[in-house]
C-alpha cells in the first residue's frame, strides 16, 4: 500500500539546526517525533509560479509514514499524505 493523499494540513515542524530535516511535527497540540527520514524530493525546477519551489520529506513516525512538504516561498509546512503503520504491516 502507498501513501494516501489528503487535503493539505498546515503544521508546525521542528527541524535539525544544521541539515533542515524534520525532527518533530506539531499537529493540534500533539507532538509527533520523527524516527527517520525515508525519502527527500526537492522540486526546484518543476513548480507552479504561484506556490514556488518545495521540498517533500517522507518521514517515518511511530504511527506510520507522513508526506511532509515544505513550501519555500511561503515558509509553510504541510502534511499532504499519510500511511498508517497497521496498513503497512498487514500488506507485508
Tab-separated table of N, CA and C in Angstrom:
chain	number	residue	atom	x	y	z
A	1	UNK	N	0.844	-1.174	0.000
A	1	UNK	CA	0.000	0.000	0.000
A	1	UNK	C	0.887	1.234	0.000
A	2	UNK	N	0.434	2.296	-0.638
A	2	UNK	CA	1.228	3.517	-0.706
A	2	UNK	C	0.564	4.628	0.105
A	3	UNK	N	1.234	5.760	0.133
A	3	UNK	CA	0.702	6.900	0.866
A	3	UNK	C	-0.623	7.355	0.267
A	4	UNK	N	-1.560	7.687	1.123
A	4	UNK	CA	-2.853	8.198	0.698
A	4	UNK	C	-2.780	9.718	0.742
A	5	UNK	N	-3.074	10.363	-0.370
A	5	UNK	CA	-3.064	11.824	-0.422
A	5	UNK	C	-4.246	12.360	0.365
A	6	UNK	N	-4.013	13.412	1.131
A	6	UNK	CA	-5.062	14.042	1.931
A	6	UNK	C	-5.088	15.531	1.629
A	7	UNK	N	-6.166	16.174	2.028
A	7	UNK	CA	-6.241	17.630	1.922
A	7	UNK	C	-5.080	18.199	2.732
A	8	UNK	N	-4.264	19.100	2.175
A	8	UNK	CA	-3.104	19.612	2.917
A	8	UNK	C	-3.483	20.222	4.264
A	9	UNK	N	-2.722	19.830	5.292
A	9	UNK	CA	-2.936	20.304	6.655
A	9	UNK	C	-1.699	21.094	7.065
A	10	UNK	N	-1.884	22.351	7.448
A	10	UNK	CA	-0.760	23.187	7.884
A	10	UNK	C	-0.335	22.764	9.283
A	11	UNK	N	0.971	22.523	9.469
A	11	UNK	CA	1.513	22.071	10.748
A	11	UNK	C	2.766	22.874	11.084
A	12	UNK	N	3.194	22.763	12.327
A	12	UNK	CA	4.480	23.326	12.751
A	12	UNK	C	5.485	22.186	12.824
A	13	UNK	N	6.715	22.467	12.417
A	13	UNK	CA	7.745	21.429	12.377
A	13	UNK	C	9.021	21.963	13.006
A	14	UNK	N	9.623	21.154	13.872
A	14	UNK	CA	10.959	21.462	14.397
A	14	UNK	C	11.960	20.707	13.546
A	15	UNK	N	12.994	21.415	13.124
A	15	UNK	CA	13.975	20.816	12.228
A	15	UNK	C	15.353	20.760	12.865
A	16	UNK	N	16.201	19.941	12.274
A	16	UNK	CA	17.600	19.878	12.676
A	16	UNK	C	18.255	21.207	12.324
A	17	UNK	N	19.026	21.745	13.221
A	17	UNK	CA	19.629	23.063	13.049
A	17	UNK	C	20.557	23.122	11.833
A	18	UNK	N	21.311	22.070	11.575
A	18	UNK	CA	22.306	22.093	10.507
A	18	UNK	C	21.788	21.583	9.169
A	19	UNK	N	20.946	20.551	9.166
A	19	UNK	CA	20.511	19.943	7.907
A	19	UNK	C	19.134	20.393	7.443
A	20	UNK	N	18.311	20.893	8.348
A	20	UNK	CA	16.966	21.326	7.990
A	20	UNK	C	15.972	20.192	7.862
A	21	UNK	N	16.368	18.976	8.228
A	21	UNK	CA	15.439	17.851	8.150
A	21	UNK	C	14.484	17.861	9.341
A	22	UNK	N	13.250	17.414	9.136
A	22	UNK	CA	12.256	17.420	10.218
A	22	UNK	C	12.644	16.484	11.358
A	23	UNK	N	12.429	16.932	12.583
A	23	UNK	CA	12.691	16.125	13.775
A	23	UNK	C	11.433	15.907	14.601
A	24	UNK	N	10.468	16.835	14.506
A	24	UNK	CA	9.244	16.739	15.296
A	24	UNK	C	8.137	17.523	14.598
A	25	UNK	N	6.936	16.941	14.559
A	25	UNK	CA	5.775	17.579	13.934
A	25	UNK	C	4.789	17.920	15.040
A	26	UNK	N	4.258	19.134	15.010
A	26	UNK	CA	3.272	19.578	15.989
A	26	UNK	C	1.936	19.737	15.277
A	27	UNK	N	0.960	18.849	15.617
A	27	UNK	CA	-0.368	18.850	14.996
A	27	UNK	C	-1.416	18.941	16.094
A	28	UNK	N	-2.221	19.985	16.054
A	28	UNK	CA	-3.300	20.168	17.036
A	28	UNK	C	-2.811	20.010	18.473
A	29	UNK	N	-1.657	20.557	18.786
A	29	UNK	CA	-1.121	20.498	20.136
A	29	UNK	C	-0.421	19.198	20.491
A	30	UNK	N	-0.419	18.221	19.575
A	30	UNK	CA	0.261	16.943	19.823
A	30	UNK	C	1.610	16.932	19.124
A	31	UNK	N	2.607	16.429	19.817
A	31	UNK	CA	3.949	16.307	19.247
A	31	UNK	C	4.132	14.910	18.684
A	32	UNK	N	4.585	14.847	17.440
A	32	UNK	CA	4.848	13.564	16.799
A	32	UNK	C	6.338	13.522	16.465
A	33	UNK	N	7.128	12.746	17.202
A	33	UNK	CA	8.560	12.670	16.894
A	33	UNK	C	8.802	11.899	15.598
A	34	UNK	N	9.748	12.384	14.812
A	34	UNK	CA	10.129	11.737	13.558
A	34	UNK	C	11.231	10.734	13.858
A	35	UNK	N	10.999	9.477	13.528
A	35	UNK	CA	12.018	8.437	13.753
A	35	UNK	C	13.136	8.515	12.729
A	36	UNK	N	12.738	8.674	11.451
A	36	UNK	CA	13.753	8.802	10.402
A	36	UNK	C	13.121	9.412	9.165
A	37	UNK	N	13.970	9.927	8.290
A	37	UNK	CA	13.531	10.454	7.009
A	37	UNK	C	13.758	9.351	5.977
A	38	UNK	N	12.678	8.876	5.358
A	38	UNK	CA	12.776	7.777	4.400
A	38	UNK	C	13.153	8.256	3.010
A	39	UNK	N	12.698	9.438	2.616
A	39	UNK	CA	12.992	9.950	1.268
A	39	UNK	C	12.878	11.471	1.263
A	40	UNK	N	13.621	12.094	0.347
A	40	UNK	CA	13.568	13.540	0.165
A	40	UNK	C	13.477	13.811	-1.329
A	41	UNK	N	12.521	14.667	-1.719
A	41	UNK	CA	12.406	15.063	-3.125
A	41	UNK	C	12.387	16.587	-3.177
A	42	UNK	N	13.367	17.145	-3.855
A	42	UNK	CA	13.447	18.602	-3.999
A	42	UNK	C	12.884	18.988	-5.358
A	43	UNK	N	11.841	19.787	-5.341
A	43	UNK	CA	11.214	20.241	-6.576
A	43	UNK	C	11.532	21.718	-6.762
A	44	UNK	N	12.700	21.994	-7.312
A	44	UNK	CA	13.107	23.377	-7.504
A	44	UNK	C	12.960	23.823	-8.954
A	45	UNK	N	12.926	22.888	-9.891
A	45	UNK	CA	12.798	23.255	-11.293
A	45	UNK	C	11.363	23.111	-11.792
A	46	UNK	N	10.621	22.156	-11.260
A	46	UNK	CA	9.252	21.904	-11.715
A	46	UNK	C	8.277	22.348	-10.632
A	47	UNK	N	7.877	23.603	-10.701
A	47	UNK	CA	6.948	24.104	-9.695
A	47	UNK	C	6.059	25.179	-10.295
A	48	UNK	N	4.915	25.368	-9.692
A	48	UNK	CA	3.997	26.418	-10.104
A	48	UNK	C	4.545	27.776	-9.670
A	49	UNK	N	4.369	28.787	-10.498
A	49	UNK	CA	4.851	30.123	-10.157
A	49	UNK	C	4.139	30.644	-8.909
A	50	UNK	N	2.887	30.285	-8.732
A	50	UNK	CA	2.110	30.760	-7.583
A	50	UNK	C	2.614	30.182	-6.264
A	51	UNK	N	3.013	28.903	-6.249
A	51	UNK	CA	3.432	28.281	-4.995
A	51	UNK	C	4.934	28.322	-4.777
A	52	UNK	N	5.707	28.348	-5.823
A	52	UNK	CA	7.157	28.367	-5.693
A	52	UNK	C	7.730	26.980	-5.472
A	53	UNK	N	9.056	26.872	-5.312
A	53	UNK	CA	9.684	25.559	-5.119
A	53	UNK	C	9.293	24.944	-3.780
A	54	UNK	N	9.409	23.613	-3.715
A	54	UNK	CA	9.078	22.915	-2.482
A	54	UNK	C	9.991	21.702	-2.313
A	55	UNK	N	10.071	21.239	-1.075
A	55	UNK	CA	10.803	20.021	-0.746
A	55	UNK	C	9.844	19.091	-0.035
A	56	UNK	N	9.796	17.840	-0.488
A	56	UNK	CA	8.893	16.861	0.096
A	56	UNK	C	9.720	15.836	0.871
A	57	UNK	N	9.402	15.677	2.147
A	57	UNK	CA	10.054	14.704	3.008
A	57	UNK	C	9.065	13.585	3.284
A	58	UNK	N	9.474	12.347	3.083
A	58	UNK	CA	8.675	11.207	3.520
A	58	UNK	C	9.304	10.756	4.829
A	59	UNK	N	8.575	10.967	5.933
A	59	UNK	CA	9.122	10.684	7.259
A	59	UNK	C	8.404	9.508	7.889
A	60	UNK	N	9.126	8.786	8.733
A	60	UNK	CA	8.578	7.644	9.454
A	60	UNK	C	8.399	8.049	10.907
A	61	UNK	N	7.171	7.842	11.410
A	61	UNK	CA	6.857	8.114	12.807
A	61	UNK	C	6.408	6.814	13.456
A	62	UNK	N	6.092	6.872	14.728
A	62	UNK	CA	5.631	5.688	15.450
A	62	UNK	C	4.305	5.180	14.884
A	63	UNK	N	3.462	6.061	14.381
A	63	UNK	CA	2.140	5.703	13.875
A	63	UNK	C	2.122	5.329	12.391
A	64	UNK	N	3.149	5.712	11.632
A	64	UNK	CA	3.176	5.420	10.202
A	64	UNK	C	4.062	6.390	9.442
A	65	UNK	N	3.841	6.465	8.129
A	65	UNK	CA	4.603	7.374	7.268
A	65	UNK	C	3.777	8.607	6.942
A	66	UNK	N	4.472	9.740	6.820
A	66	UNK	CA	3.818	11.006	6.514
A	66	UNK	C	4.583	11.680	5.387
A	67	UNK	N	3.831	12.192	4.384
A	67	UNK	CA	4.419	13.020	3.327
A	67	UNK	C	4.339	14.461	3.813
A	68	UNK	N	5.479	15.019	4.137
A	68	UNK	CA	5.585	16.347	4.735
A	68	UNK	C	6.224	17.282	3.717
A	69	UNK	N	5.534	18.365	3.373
A	69	UNK	CA	6.000	19.275	2.333
A	69	UNK	C	6.377	20.620	2.928
A	70	UNK	N	7.542	21.141	2.504
A	70	UNK	CA	7.960	22.492	2.892
A	70	UNK	C	7.903	23.367	1.652
A	71	UNK	N	7.059	24.403	1.687
A	71	UNK	CA	6.959	25.354	0.581
A	71	UNK	C	7.875	26.531	0.880
A	72	UNK	N	8.905	26.681	0.061
A	72	UNK	CA	9.962	27.648	0.325
A	72	UNK	C	9.487	29.096	0.271
A	73	UNK	N	8.647	29.439	-0.676
A	73	UNK	CA	8.231	30.828	-0.825
A	73	UNK	C	7.394	31.302	0.356
A	74	UNK	N	6.434	30.498	0.802
A	74	UNK	CA	5.565	30.901	1.915
A	74	UNK	C	6.093	30.444	3.276
A	75	UNK	N	7.145	29.598	3.285
A	75	UNK	CA	7.750	29.058	4.502
A	75	UNK	C	6.748	28.225	5.307
A	76	UNK	N	5.854	27.522	4.624
A	76	UNK	CA	4.829	26.698	5.258
A	76	UNK	C	5.197	25.224	5.213
A	77	UNK	N	4.825	24.503	6.266
A	77	UNK	CA	4.926	23.048	6.320
A	77	UNK	C	3.518	22.490	6.200
A	78	UNK	N	3.352	21.461	5.354
A	78	UNK	CA	2.045	20.846	5.139
A	78	UNK	C	2.166	19.328	5.165
A	79	UNK	N	1.156	18.673	5.734
A	79	UNK	CA	1.030	17.224	5.595
A	79	UNK	C	0.157	16.998	4.375
A	80	UNK	N	0.677	16.257	3.385
A	80	UNK	CA	-0.072	16.019	2.152
A	80	UNK	C	-0.375	14.547	1.910
A	81	UNK	N	0.152	13.657	2.738
A	81	UNK	CA	-0.122	12.238	2.577
A	81	UNK	C	0.161	11.490	3.863
A	82	UNK	N	-0.470	10.318	4.000
A	82	UNK	CA	-0.332	9.552	5.234
A	82	UNK	C	-0.537	8.078	4.946
A	83	UNK	N	0.237	7.247	5.622
A	83	UNK	CA	0.048	5.810	5.567
A	83	UNK	C	0.197	5.267	6.983
A	84	UNK	N	-0.858	4.643	7.490
A	84	UNK	CA	-0.844	4.118	8.852
A	84	UNK	C	0.065	2.909	8.942
A	85	UNK	N	0.682	2.714	10.094
A	85	UNK	CA	1.592	1.587	10.314
A	85	UNK	C	0.855	0.260	10.183
A	86	UNK	N	-0.396	0.181	10.598
A	86	UNK	CA	-1.160	-1.062	10.507
A	86	UNK	C	-1.372	-1.482	9.052
A	87	UNK	N	-1.556	-0.495	8.160
A	87	UNK	CA	-1.715	-0.814	6.743
A	87	UNK	C	-0.433	-1.376	6.157
A	88	UNK	N	0.702	-0.873	6.599
A	88	UNK	CA	1.986	-1.350	6.095
A	88	UNK	C	2.282	-2.748	6.595
A	89	UNK	N	1.996	-3.045	7.872
A	89	UNK	CA	2.329	-4.348	8.426
A	89	UNK	C	1.411	-5.449	7.896
A	90	UNK	N	0.150	-5.128	7.583
A	90	UNK	CA	-0.763	-6.137	7.041
A	90	UNK	C	-0.467	-6.449	5.580
A	91	UNK	N	0.145	-5.521	4.841
A	91	UNK	CA	0.464	-5.725	3.429
A	91	UNK	C	1.711	-6.591	3.260
A	92	UNK	N	2.545	-6.680	4.263
A	92	UNK	CA	3.810	-7.408	4.145
A	92	UNK	C	3.657	-8.892	4.261
